[in-house]
Amino acid sequence: MARRTGRPSYQLDKADVRHRRTVRFVAVAGVIALVTALLGGLIGYQVGRPDATEATIASIKQDEAKRDAQQIVELIETARRVRDQVAPVLAGIKTETTGGRAPDPAKARQWQEVMRQAAEPFADPPSGTTATNVARGGLRGAVQQASLAVDAYALAAGVPAAQRAAVLDVTARQAAEAATIWSVAATQLDQISVDSGQGHQHVFLDTDPHEGALTPDGAAEGTGG
């Protein structure tokens, strides 16, 4: 039986050769595209993924934001309590220094005790953000200035009548300055309250705007956070 033989390779149909080449080209191109896509995705993931340092920094910032928000809430509560202590004292000084009455030593001692209590919350303040520290420092400064006004009033009770008017004038100016400092701190406190999501919190004294103190912005309490 005769052996069957195929056509020599050089006699193969040229179309078949081109077809096989096309198939191989498409297959190779597909593999290259797949590898490129995988590499691109891996590189993009590596580039976009935060490294350990960035993740740590983000975590620290998040913790600081939470801590500061809590400090702001606590500072608002403290400011309200202290305001309720300081406001009657400043109002009393204004009345006493404009009424022409002689200073009352017993009242001076009472006010000094009130101011001592008002200063206690600021004796060992926590460290917060700059904005929160500014608000707290302003409130503390207002309390200190009010305390000086009370001390000046107490001093006026012990000086000769001829010098009393001058000392009471200094007392009145110190009290007005304390109210102005408080208004600046209260404005800062209102701003950081809004920034932290607590909304407007107006912890202002009842002062005459013509005396230089800042006043609330008129926004409804708790809005804007």
mmCIF file with all atom_site columns, C-alpha atoms in Angstrom:
data_model
loop_
_atom_site.group_PDB
_atom_site.id
_atom_site.type_symbol
_atom_site.label_atom_id
_atom_site.label_alt_id
_atom_site.label_comp_id
_atom_site.label_asym_id
_atom_site.label_entity_id
_atom_site.label_seq_id
_atom_site.pdbx_PDB_ins_code
_atom_site.Cartn_x
_atom_site.Cartn_y
_atom_site.Cartn_z
_atom_site.occupancy
_atom_site.B_iso_or_equiv
_atom_site.pdbx_formal_charge
_atom_site.auth_seq_id
_atom_site.auth_comp_id
_atom_site.auth_asym_id
_atom_site.auth_atom_id
_atom_site.pdbx_PDB_model_num
ATOM 1   C CA . MET A 1 1   ? 0.000   0.000   0.000   1.00 0.00 ? 1   MET A CA 1
ATOM 2   C CA . ALA A 1 2   ? 1.425   3.277   -1.056  1.00 0.00 ? 2   ALA A CA 1
ATOM 3   C CA . ARG A 1 3   ? 2.163   5.856   1.687   1.00 0.00 ? 3   ARG A CA 1
ATOM 4   C CA . ARG A 1 4   ? 0.087   8.990   1.433   1.00 0.00 ? 4   ARG A CA 1
ATOM 5   C CA . THR A 1 5   ? 1.959   12.194  1.584   1.00 0.00 ? 5   THR A CA 1
ATOM 6   C CA . GLY A 1 6   ? 0.790   15.793  2.046   1.00 0.00 ? 6   GLY A CA 1
ATOM 7   C CA . ARG A 1 7   ? 1.757   18.763  0.126   1.00 0.00 ? 7   ARG A CA 1
ATOM 8   C CA . PRO A 1 8   ? 5.116   20.291  0.833   1.00 0.00 ? 8   PRO A CA 1
ATOM 9   C CA . SER A 1 9   ? 5.070   23.293  3.152   1.00 0.00 ? 9   SER A CA 1
ATOM 10  C CA . TYR A 1 10  ? 5.987   25.576  0.354   1.00 0.00 ? 10  TYR A CA 1
ATOM 11  C CA . GLN A 1 11  ? 2.832   24.467  -1.419  1.00 0.00 ? 11  GLN A CA 1
ATOM 12  C CA . LEU A 1 12  ? 0.481   25.334  1.504   1.00 0.00 ? 12  LEU A CA 1
ATOM 13  C CA . ASP A 1 13  ? -2.223  27.770  0.797   1.00 0.00 ? 13  ASP A CA 1
ATOM 14  C CA . LYS A 1 14  ? -0.997  31.282  1.509   1.00 0.00 ? 14  LYS A CA 1
ATOM 15  C CA . ALA A 1 15  ? -4.338  32.197  3.081   1.00 0.00 ? 15  ALA A CA 1
ATOM 16  C CA . ASP A 1 16  ? -3.913  29.470  5.716   1.00 0.00 ? 16  ASP A CA 1
ATOM 17  C CA . VAL A 1 17  ? -0.494  30.820  6.646   1.00 0.00 ? 17  VAL A CA 1
ATOM 18  C CA . ARG A 1 18  ? -1.800  34.335  7.008   1.00 0.00 ? 18  ARG A CA 1
ATOM 19  C CA . HIS A 1 19  ? -4.707  33.098  9.130   1.00 0.00 ? 19  HIS A CA 1
ATOM 20  C CA . ARG A 1 20  ? -2.448  31.283  11.555  1.00 0.00 ? 20  ARG A CA 1
ATOM 21  C CA . ARG A 1 21  ? -0.191  34.316  11.851  1.00 0.00 ? 21  ARG A CA 1
ATOM 22  C CA . THR A 1 22  ? -3.189  36.531  12.573  1.00 0.00 ? 22  THR A CA 1
ATOM 23  C CA . VAL A 1 23  ? -4.424  34.183  15.281  1.00 0.00 ? 23  VAL A CA 1
ATOM 24  C CA . ARG A 1 24  ? -1.010  34.131  16.930  1.00 0.00 ? 24  ARG A CA 1
ATOM 25  C CA . PHE A 1 25  ? -0.762  37.913  16.776  1.00 0.00 ? 25  PHE A CA 1
ATOM 26  C CA . VAL A 1 26  ? -4.175  38.382  18.340  1.00 0.00 ? 26  VAL A CA 1
ATOM 27  C CA . ALA A 1 27  ? -3.350  35.906  21.111  1.00 0.00 ? 27  ALA A CA 1
ATOM 28  C CA . VAL A 1 28  ? -0.050  37.605  21.900  1.00 0.00 ? 28  VAL A CA 1
ATOM 29  C CA . ALA A 1 29  ? -1.671  41.042  21.849  1.00 0.00 ? 29  ALA A CA 1
ATOM 30  C CA . GLY A 1 30  ? -4.355  39.824  24.218  1.00 0.00 ? 30  GLY A CA 1
ATOM 31  C CA . VAL A 1 31  ? -1.788  38.490  26.668  1.00 0.00 ? 31  VAL A CA 1
ATOM 32  C CA . ILE A 1 32  ? 0.154   41.760  26.534  1.00 0.00 ? 32  ILE A CA 1
ATOM 33  C CA . ALA A 1 33  ? -3.014  43.791  27.145  1.00 0.00 ? 33  ALA A CA 1
ATOM 34  C CA . LEU A 1 34  ? -3.967  41.608  30.101  1.00 0.00 ? 34  LEU A CA 1
ATOM 35  C CA . VAL A 1 35  ? -0.529  41.864  31.673  1.00 0.00 ? 35  VAL A CA 1
ATOM 36  C CA . THR A 1 36  ? -0.487  45.629  31.120  1.00 0.00 ? 36  THR A CA 1
ATOM 37  C CA . ALA A 1 37  ? -3.884  46.015  32.762  1.00 0.00 ? 37  ALA A CA 1
ATOM 38  C CA . LEU A 1 38  ? -2.846  43.946  35.751  1.00 0.00 ? 38  LEU A CA 1
ATOM 39  C CA . LEU A 1 39  ? 0.393   45.870  36.170  1.00 0.00 ? 39  LEU A CA 1
ATOM 40  C CA . GLY A 1 40  ? -1.411  49.193  35.802  1.00 0.00 ? 40  GLY A CA 1
ATOM 41  C CA . GLY A 1 41  ? -3.954  48.240  38.429  1.00 0.00 ? 41  GLY A CA 1
ATOM 42  C CA . LEU A 1 42  ? -1.264  47.071  40.807  1.00 0.00 ? 42  LEU A CA 1
ATOM 43  C CA . ILE A 1 43  ? 0.775   50.233  40.341  1.00 0.00 ? 43  ILE A CA 1
ATOM 44  C CA . GLY A 1 44  ? -2.320  52.412  40.756  1.00 0.00 ? 44  GLY A CA 1
ATOM 45  C CA . TYR A 1 45  ? -3.231  50.607  43.946  1.00 0.00 ? 45  TYR A CA 1
ATOM 46  C CA . GLN A 1 46  ? 0.270   50.963  45.328  1.00 0.00 ? 46  GLN A CA 1
ATOM 47  C CA . VAL A 1 47  ? 0.375   54.673  44.429  1.00 0.00 ? 47  VAL A CA 1
ATOM 48  C CA . GLY A 1 48  ? -3.135  55.473  45.671  1.00 0.00 ? 48  GLY A CA 1
ATOM 49  C CA . ARG A 1 49  ? -2.964  53.455  48.850  1.00 0.00 ? 49  ARG A CA 1
ATOM 50  C CA . PRO A 1 50  ? -1.793  55.552  51.829  1.00 0.00 ? 50  PRO A CA 1
ATOM 51  C CA . ASP A 1 51  ? 1.388   54.281  53.373  1.00 0.00 ? 51  ASP A CA 1
ATOM 52  C CA . ALA A 1 52  ? 1.760   53.568  57.076  1.00 0.00 ? 52  ALA A CA 1
ATOM 53  C CA . THR A 1 53  ? 2.958   57.105  57.849  1.00 0.00 ? 53  THR A CA 1
ATOM 54  C CA . GLU A 1 54  ? 0.058   58.772  56.057  1.00 0.00 ? 54  GLU A CA 1
ATOM 55  C CA . ALA A 1 55  ? -2.434  56.460  57.735  1.00 0.00 ? 55  ALA A CA 1
ATOM 56  C CA . THR A 1 56  ? -0.948  57.252  61.141  1.00 0.00 ? 56  THR A CA 1
ATOM 57  C CA . ILE A 1 57  ? -1.094  61.004  60.497  1.00 0.00 ? 57  ILE A CA 1
ATOM 58  C CA . ALA A 1 58  ? -4.722  60.758  59.376  1.00 0.00 ? 58  ALA A CA 1
ATOM 59  C CA . SER A 1 59  ? -5.593  58.779  62.499  1.00 0.00 ? 59  SER A CA 1
ATOM 60  C CA . ILE A 1 60  ? -3.883  61.337  64.748  1.00 0.00 ? 60  ILE A CA 1
ATOM 61  C CA . LYS A 1 61  ? -5.737  64.210  63.075  1.00 0.00 ? 61  LYS A CA 1
ATOM 62  C CA . GLN A 1 62  ? -9.037  62.413  63.487  1.00 0.00 ? 62  GLN A CA 1
ATOM 63  C CA . ASP A 1 63  ? -8.362  61.813  67.177  1.00 0.00 ? 63  ASP A CA 1
ATOM 64  C CA . GLU A 1 64  ? -7.372  65.465  67.643  1.00 0.00 ? 64  GLU A CA 1
ATOM 65  C CA . ALA A 1 65  ? -10.587 66.639  65.977  1.00 0.00 ? 65  ALA A CA 1
ATOM 66  C CA . LYS A 1 66  ? -12.693 64.468  68.288  1.00 0.00 ? 66  LYS A CA 1
ATOM 67  C CA . ARG A 1 67  ? -10.778 65.623  71.352  1.00 0.00 ? 67  ARG A CA 1
ATOM 68  C CA . ASP A 1 68  ? -11.072 69.273  70.349  1.00 0.00 ? 68  ASP A CA 1
ATOM 69  C CA . ALA A 1 69  ? -14.819 68.958  69.738  1.00 0.00 ? 69  ALA A CA 1
ATOM 70  C CA . GLN A 1 70  ? -15.238 67.557  73.241  1.00 0.00 ? 70  GLN A CA 1
ATOM 71  C CA . GLN A 1 71  ? -13.088 70.334  74.710  1.00 0.00 ? 71  GLN A CA 1
ATOM 72  C CA . ILE A 1 72  ? -15.246 72.925  72.977  1.00 0.00 ? 72  ILE A CA 1
ATOM 73  C CA . VAL A 1 73  ? -18.424 71.449  74.462  1.00 0.00 ? 73  VAL A CA 1
ATOM 74  C CA . GLU A 1 74  ? -16.849 71.485  77.921  1.00 0.00 ? 74  GLU A CA 1
ATOM 75  C CA . LEU A 1 75  ? -15.525 75.026  77.447  1.00 0.00 ? 75  LEU A CA 1
ATOM 76  C CA . ILE A 1 76  ? -18.987 76.277  76.483  1.00 0.00 ? 76  ILE A CA 1
ATOM 77  C CA . GLU A 1 77  ? -20.428 74.777  79.662  1.00 0.00 ? 77  GLU A CA 1
ATOM 78  C CA . THR A 1 78  ? -17.627 76.302  81.735  1.00 0.00 ? 78  THR A CA 1
ATOM 79  C CA . ALA A 1 79  ? -18.100 79.699  80.099  1.00 0.00 ? 79  ALA A CA 1
ATOM 80  C CA . ARG A 1 80  ? -21.808 79.695  80.924  1.00 0.00 ? 80  ARG A CA 1
ATOM 81  C CA . ARG A 1 81  ? -21.155 78.908  84.589  1.00 0.00 ? 81  ARG A CA 1
ATOM 82  C CA . VAL A 1 82  ? -18.405 81.504  84.896  1.00 0.00 ? 82  VAL A CA 1
ATOM 83  C CA . ARG A 1 83  ? -20.477 84.125  83.099  1.00 0.00 ? 83  ARG A CA 1
ATOM 84  C CA . ASP A 1 84  ? -23.268 83.645  85.630  1.00 0.00 ? 84  ASP A CA 1
ATOM 85  C CA . GLN A 1 85  ? -20.712 84.274  88.383  1.00 0.00 ? 85  GLN A CA 1
ATOM 86  C CA . VAL A 1 86  ? -18.929 87.237  86.828  1.00 0.00 ? 86  VAL A CA 1
ATOM 87  C CA . ALA A 1 87  ? -21.870 89.122  85.315  1.00 0.00 ? 87  ALA A CA 1
ATOM 88  C CA . PRO A 1 88  ? -23.469 90.158  88.645  1.00 0.00 ? 88  PRO A CA 1
ATOM 89  C CA . VAL A 1 89  ? -20.098 91.304  89.963  1.00 0.00 ? 89  VAL A CA 1
ATOM 90  C CA . LEU A 1 90  ? -19.386 93.522  86.965  1.00 0.00 ? 90  LEU A CA 1
ATOM 91  C CA . ALA A 1 91  ? -22.917 94.891  87.063  1.00 0.00 ? 91  ALA A CA 1
ATOM 92  C CA . GLY A 1 92  ? -22.520 95.597  90.772  1.00 0.00 ? 92  GLY A CA 1
ATOM 93  C CA . ILE A 1 93  ? -19.240 97.409  90.245  1.00 0.00 ? 93  ILE A CA 1
ATOM 94  C CA . LYS A 1 94  ? -20.842 99.583  87.587  1.00 0.00 ? 94  LYS A CA 1
ATOM 95  C CA . THR A 1 95  ? -23.641 100.486 89.960  1.00 0.00 ? 95  THR A CA 1
ATOM 96  C CA . GLU A 1 96  ? -21.321 101.140 92.893  1.00 0.00 ? 96  GLU A CA 1
ATOM 97  C CA . THR A 1 97  ? -18.887 103.301 90.943  1.00 0.00 ? 97  THR A CA 1
ATOM 98  C CA . THR A 1 98  ? -21.554 105.506 89.383  1.00 0.00 ? 98  THR A CA 1
ATOM 99  C CA . GLY A 1 99  ? -23.937 105.894 92.319  1.00 0.00 ? 99  GLY A CA 1
ATOM 100 C CA . GLY A 1 100 ? -21.758 108.114 94.467  1.00 0.00 ? 100 GLY A CA 1
ATOM 101 C CA . ARG A 1 101 ? -21.841 105.662 97.376  1.00 0.00 ? 101 ARG A CA 1
ATOM 102 C CA . ALA A 1 102 ? -18.885 104.792 99.561  1.00 0.00 ? 102 ALA A CA 1
ATOM 103 C CA . PRO A 1 103 ? -17.381 101.346 98.795  1.00 0.00 ? 103 PRO A CA 1
ATOM 104 C CA . ASP A 1 104 ? -18.670 98.516  100.985 1.00 0.00 ? 104 ASP A CA 1
ATOM 105 C CA . PRO A 1 105 ? -15.800 96.387  102.386 1.00 0.00 ? 105 PRO A CA 1
ATOM 106 C CA . ALA A 1 106 ? -18.114 93.422  103.039 1.00 0.00 ? 106 ALA A CA 1
ATOM 107 C CA . LYS A 1 107 ? -19.344 93.491  99.456  1.00 0.00 ? 107 LYS A CA 1
ATOM 108 C CA . ALA A 1 108 ? -15.760 93.707  98.231  1.00 0.00 ? 108 ALA A CA 1
ATOM 109 C CA . ARG A 1 109 ? -14.841 90.564  100.175 1.00 0.00 ? 109 ARG A CA 1
ATOM 110 C CA . GLN A 1 110 ? -17.879 88.763  98.824  1.00 0.00 ? 110 GLN A CA 1
ATOM 111 C CA . TRP A 1 111 ? -16.960 89.658  95.253  1.00 0.00 ? 111 TRP A CA 1
ATOM 112 C CA . GLN A 1 112 ? -13.369 88.598  95.774  1.00 0.00 ? 112 GLN A CA 1
ATOM 113 C CA . GLU A 1 113 ? -14.555 85.148  96.839  1.00 0.00 ? 113 GLU A CA 1
ATOM 114 C CA . VAL A 1 114 ? -16.804 84.914  93.783  1.00 0.00 ? 114 VAL A CA 1
ATOM 115 C CA . MET A 1 115 ? -13.917 85.815  91.498  1.00 0.00 ? 115 MET A CA 1
ATOM 116 C CA . ARG A 1 116 ? -11.667 83.273  93.182  1.00 0.00 ? 116 ARG A CA 1
ATOM 117 C CA . GLN A 1 117 ? -14.222 80.574  92.382  1.00 0.00 ? 117 GLN A CA 1
ATOM 118 C CA . ALA A 1 118 ? -14.653 81.868  88.827  1.00 0.00 ? 118 ALA A CA 1
ATOM 119 C CA . ALA A 1 119 ? -10.912 81.532  88.203  1.00 0.00 ? 119 ALA A CA 1
ATOM 120 C CA . GLU A 1 120 ? -10.688 77.906  89.349  1.00 0.00 ? 120 GLU A CA 1
ATOM 121 C CA . PRO A 1 121 ? -11.719 76.256  86.030  1.00 0.00 ? 121 PRO A CA 1
ATOM 122 C CA . PHE A 1 122 ? -8.829  78.008  84.266  1.00 0.00 ? 122 PHE A CA 1
ATOM 123 C CA . ALA A 1 123 ? -6.144  77.086  86.793  1.00 0.00 ? 123 ALA A CA 1
ATOM 124 C CA . ASP A 1 124 ? -4.960  73.976  84.927  1.00 0.00 ? 124 ASP A CA 1
ATOM 125 C CA . PRO A 1 125 ? -6.420  74.101  81.414  1.00 0.00 ? 125 PRO A CA 1
ATOM 126 C CA . PRO A 1 126 ? -5.996  71.245  78.923  1.00 0.00 ? 126 PRO A CA 1
ATOM 127 C CA . SER A 1 127 ? -4.044  71.784  75.735  1.00 0.00 ? 127 SER A CA 1
ATOM 128 C CA . GLY A 1 128 ? -6.222  72.026  72.651  1.00 0.00 ? 128 GLY A CA 1
ATOM 129 C CA . THR A 1 129 ? -6.007  73.499  69.185  1.00 0.00 ? 129 THR A CA 1
ATOM 130 C CA . THR A 1 130 ? -4.852  77.073  68.766  1.00 0.00 ? 130 THR A CA 1
ATOM 131 C CA . ALA A 1 131 ? -8.385  78.349  68.175  1.00 0.00 ? 131 ALA A CA 1
ATOM 132 C CA . THR A 1 132 ? -9.715  76.648  71.301  1.00 0.00 ? 132 THR A CA 1
ATOM 133 C CA . ASN A 1 133 ? -6.760  77.805  73.381  1.00 0.00 ? 133 ASN A CA 1
ATOM 134 C CA . VAL A 1 134 ? -7.390  81.389  72.247  1.00 0.00 ? 134 VAL A CA 1
ATOM 135 C CA . ALA A 1 135 ? -11.022 81.227  73.381  1.00 0.00 ? 135 ALA A CA 1
ATOM 136 C CA . ARG A 1 136 ? -10.080 79.701  76.732  1.00 0.00 ? 136 ARG A CA 1
ATOM 137 C CA . GLY A 1 137 ? -7.242  82.168  77.241  1.00 0.00 ? 137 GLY A CA 1
ATOM 138 C CA . GLY A 1 138 ? -9.560  85.078  76.489  1.00 0.00 ? 138 GLY A CA 1
ATOM 139 C CA . LEU A 1 139 ? -12.094 83.924  79.061  1.00 0.00 ? 139 LEU A CA 1
ATOM 140 C CA . ARG A 1 140 ? -9.333  83.490  81.626  1.00 0.00 ? 140 ARG A CA 1
ATOM 141 C CA . GLY A 1 141 ? -8.000  86.968  80.847  1.00 0.00 ? 141 GLY A CA 1
ATOM 142 C CA . ALA A 1 142 ? -11.462 88.467  81.313  1.00 0.00 ? 142 ALA A CA 1
ATOM 143 C CA . VAL A 1 143 ? -11.813 86.807  84.709  1.00 0.00 ? 143 VAL A CA 1
ATOM 144 C CA . GLN A 1 144 ? -8.390  88.069  85.757  1.00 0.00 ? 144 GLN A CA 1
ATOM 145 C CA . GLN A 1 145 ? -9.265  91.596  84.670  1.00 0.00 ? 145 GLN A CA 1
ATOM 146 C CA . ALA A 1 146 ? -12.562 91.440  86.559  1.00 0.00 ? 146 ALA A CA 1
ATOM 147 C CA . SER A 1 147 ? -10.658 90.280  89.629  1.00 0.00 ? 147 SER A CA 1
ATOM 148 C CA . LEU A 1 148 ? -8.425  93.344  89.362  1.00 0.00 ? 148 LEU A CA 1
ATOM 149 C CA . ALA A 1 149 ? -11.520 95.525  89.218  1.00 0.00 ? 149 ALA A CA 1
ATOM 150 C CA . VAL A 1 150 ? -12.825 93.915  92.402  1.00 0.00 ? 150 VAL A CA 1
ATOM 151 C CA . ASP A 1 151 ? -9.469  94.388  94.124  1.00 0.00 ? 151 ASP A CA 1
ATOM 152 C CA . ALA A 1 152 ? -9.483  98.042  93.098  1.00 0.00 ? 152 ALA A CA 1
ATOM 153 C CA . TYR A 1 153 ? -12.964 98.414  94.557  1.00 0.00 ? 153 TYR A CA 1
ATOM 154 C CA . ALA A 1 154 ? -11.752 96.852  97.807  1.00 0.00 ? 154 ALA A CA 1
ATOM 155 C CA . LEU A 1 155 ? -8.812  99.252  97.794  1.00 0.00 ? 155 LEU A CA 1
ATOM 156 C CA . ALA A 1 156 ? -11.157 102.195 97.346  1.00 0.00 ? 156 ALA A CA 1
ATOM 157 C CA . ALA A 1 157 ? -12.913 101.229 100.557 1.00 0.00 ? 157 ALA A CA 1
ATOM 158 C CA . GLY A 1 158 ? -9.751  101.892 102.527 1.00 0.00 ? 158 GLY A CA 1
ATOM 159 C CA . VAL A 1 159 ? -8.433  105.100 100.996 1.00 0.00 ? 159 VAL A CA 1
ATOM 160 C CA . PRO A 1 160 ? -9.189  108.647 102.170 1.00 0.00 ? 160 PRO A CA 1
ATOM 161 C CA . ALA A 1 161 ? -12.329 110.195 100.730 1.00 0.00 ? 161 ALA A CA 1
ATOM 162 C CA . ALA A 1 162 ? -10.268 112.677 98.715  1.00 0.00 ? 162 ALA A CA 1
ATOM 163 C CA . GLN A 1 163 ? -8.643  109.835 96.765  1.00 0.00 ? 163 GLN A CA 1
ATOM 164 C CA . ARG A 1 164 ? -11.672 107.581 96.546  1.00 0.00 ? 164 ARG A CA 1
ATOM 165 C CA . ALA A 1 165 ? -13.127 109.012 93.357  1.00 0.00 ? 165 ALA A CA 1
ATOM 166 C CA . ALA A 1 166 ? -9.916  108.395 91.417  1.00 0.00 ? 166 ALA A CA 1
ATOM 167 C CA . VAL A 1 167 ? -9.679  104.795 92.602  1.00 0.00 ? 167 VAL A CA 1
ATOM 168 C CA . LEU A 1 168 ? -13.330 104.143 91.773  1.00 0.00 ? 168 LEU A CA 1
ATOM 169 C CA . ASP A 1 169 ? -12.763 105.569 88.307  1.00 0.00 ? 169 ASP A CA 1
ATOM 170 C CA . VAL A 1 170 ? -9.957  103.054 87.777  1.00 0.00 ? 170 VAL A CA 1
ATOM 171 C CA . THR A 1 171 ? -12.238 100.333 89.118  1.00 0.00 ? 171 THR A CA 1
ATOM 172 C CA . ALA A 1 172 ? -14.960 101.197 86.620  1.00 0.00 ? 172 ALA A CA 1
ATOM 173 C CA . ARG A 1 173 ? -12.525 101.224 83.710  1.00 0.00 ? 173 ARG A CA 1
ATOM 174 C CA . GLN A 1 174 ? -11.083 97.858  84.706  1.00 0.00 ? 174 GLN A CA 1
ATOM 175 C CA . ALA A 1 175 ? -14.572 96.371  84.903  1.00 0.00 ? 175 ALA A CA 1
ATOM 176 C CA . ALA A 1 176 ? -15.421 97.724  81.453  1.00 0.00 ? 176 ALA A CA 1
ATOM 177 C CA . GLU A 1 177 ? -12.178 96.281  80.090  1.00 0.00 ? 177 GLU A CA 1
ATOM 178 C CA . ALA A 1 178 ? -13.039 92.892  81.596  1.00 0.00 ? 178 ALA A CA 1
ATOM 179 C CA . ALA A 1 179 ? -16.387 92.958  79.795  1.00 0.00 ? 179 ALA A CA 1
ATOM 180 C CA . THR A 1 180 ? -14.688 93.828  76.507  1.00 0.00 ? 180 THR A CA 1
ATOM 181 C CA . ILE A 1 181 ? -12.158 91.019  76.851  1.00 0.00 ? 181 ILE A CA 1
ATOM 182 C CA . TRP A 1 182 ? -14.962 88.595  77.644  1.00 0.00 ? 182 TRP A CA 1
ATOM 183 C CA . SER A 1 183 ? -16.870 89.675  74.530  1.00 0.00 ? 183 SER A CA 1
ATOM 184 C CA . VAL A 1 184 ? -13.860 88.945  72.318  1.00 0.00 ? 184 VAL A CA 1
ATOM 185 C CA . ALA A 1 185 ? -13.421 85.519  73.903  1.00 0.00 ? 185 ALA A CA 1
ATOM 186 C CA . ALA A 1 186 ? -17.147 84.823  73.556  1.00 0.00 ? 186 ALA A CA 1
ATOM 187 C CA . THR A 1 187 ? -16.973 85.695  69.857  1.00 0.00 ? 187 THR A CA 1
ATOM 188 C CA . GLN A 1 188 ? -14.087 83.268  69.388  1.00 0.00 ? 188 GLN A CA 1
ATOM 189 C CA . LEU A 1 189 ? -15.978 80.615  71.341  1.00 0.00 ? 189 LEU A CA 1
ATOM 190 C CA . ASP A 1 190 ? -19.012 81.103  69.111  1.00 0.00 ? 190 ASP A CA 1
ATOM 191 C CA . GLN A 1 191 ? -16.863 80.655  66.002  1.00 0.00 ? 191 GLN A CA 1
ATOM 192 C CA . ILE A 1 192 ? -15.142 77.450  67.107  1.00 0.00 ? 192 ILE A CA 1
ATOM 193 C CA . SER A 1 193 ? -18.502 76.092  68.209  1.00 0.00 ? 193 SER A CA 1
ATOM 194 C CA . VAL A 1 194 ? -19.843 76.573  64.686  1.00 0.00 ? 194 VAL A CA 1
ATOM 195 C CA . ASP A 1 195 ? -16.680 75.116  63.152  1.00 0.00 ? 195 ASP A CA 1
ATOM 196 C CA . SER A 1 196 ? -16.927 71.997  65.321  1.00 0.00 ? 196 SER A CA 1
ATOM 197 C CA . GLY A 1 197 ? -20.563 71.357  64.430  1.00 0.00 ? 197 GLY A CA 1
ATOM 198 C CA . GLN A 1 198 ? -22.117 72.621  67.681  1.00 0.00 ? 198 GLN A CA 1
ATOM 199 C CA . GLY A 1 199 ? -23.797 75.600  66.056  1.00 0.00 ? 199 GLY A CA 1
ATOM 200 C CA . HIS A 1 200 ? -23.869 79.133  67.407  1.00 0.00 ? 200 HIS A CA 1
ATOM 201 C CA . GLN A 1 201 ? -23.384 79.384  71.164  1.00 0.00 ? 201 GLN A CA 1
ATOM 202 C CA . HIS A 1 202 ? -23.648 82.920  72.487  1.00 0.00 ? 202 HIS A CA 1
ATOM 203 C CA . VAL A 1 203 ? -22.045 83.135  75.924  1.00 0.00 ? 203 VAL A CA 1
ATOM 204 C CA . PHE A 1 204 ? -21.927 86.915  76.115  1.00 0.00 ? 204 PHE A CA 1
ATOM 205 C CA . LEU A 1 205 ? -22.323 89.323  79.007  1.00 0.00 ? 205 LEU A CA 1
ATOM 206 C CA . ASP A 1 206 ? -25.171 91.808  79.041  1.00 0.00 ? 206 ASP A CA 1
ATOM 207 C CA . THR A 1 207 ? -23.136 94.844  78.075  1.00 0.00 ? 207 THR A CA 1
ATOM 208 C CA . ASP A 1 208 ? -23.699 98.168  76.392  1.00 0.00 ? 208 ASP A CA 1
ATOM 209 C CA . PRO A 1 209 ? -22.376 97.935  72.796  1.00 0.00 ? 209 PRO A CA 1
ATOM 210 C CA . HIS A 1 210 ? -21.442 101.613 72.979  1.00 0.00 ? 210 HIS A CA 1
ATOM 211 C CA . GLU A 1 211 ? -18.843 100.766 75.621  1.00 0.00 ? 211 GLU A CA 1
ATOM 212 C CA . GLY A 1 212 ? -16.703 98.873  73.100  1.00 0.00 ? 212 GLY A CA 1
ATOM 213 C CA . ALA A 1 213 ? -17.671 95.267  73.818  1.00 0.00 ? 213 ALA A CA 1
ATOM 214 C CA . LEU A 1 214 ? -18.586 92.929  70.973  1.00 0.00 ? 214 LEU A CA 1
ATOM 215 C CA . THR A 1 215 ? -22.137 91.616  70.808  1.00 0.00 ? 215 THR A CA 1
ATOM 216 C CA . PRO A 1 216 ? -23.727 88.383  69.488  1.00 0.00 ? 216 PRO A CA 1
ATOM 217 C CA . ASP A 1 217 ? -24.160 88.072  65.731  1.00 0.00 ? 217 ASP A CA 1
ATOM 218 C CA . GLY A 1 218 ? -27.920 87.586  65.900  1.00 0.00 ? 218 GLY A CA 1
ATOM 219 C CA . ALA A 1 219 ? -27.916 84.000  64.598  1.00 0.00 ? 219 ALA A CA 1
ATOM 220 C CA . ALA A 1 220 ? -30.263 81.604  66.348  1.00 0.00 ? 220 ALA A CA 1
ATOM 221 C CA . GLU A 1 221 ? -28.704 79.562  69.123  1.00 0.00 ? 221 GLU A CA 1
ATOM 222 C CA . GLY A 1 222 ? -27.553 76.152  67.898  1.00 0.00 ? 222 GLY A CA 1
ATOM 223 C CA . THR A 1 223 ? -27.819 76.954  64.186  1.00 0.00 ? 223 THR A CA 1
ATOM 224 C CA . GLY A 1 224 ? -25.008 77.025  61.657  1.00 0.00 ? 224 GLY A CA 1
ATOM 225 C CA . GLY A 1 225 ? -23.177 73.915  62.832  1.00 0.00 ? 225 GLY A CA 1
#
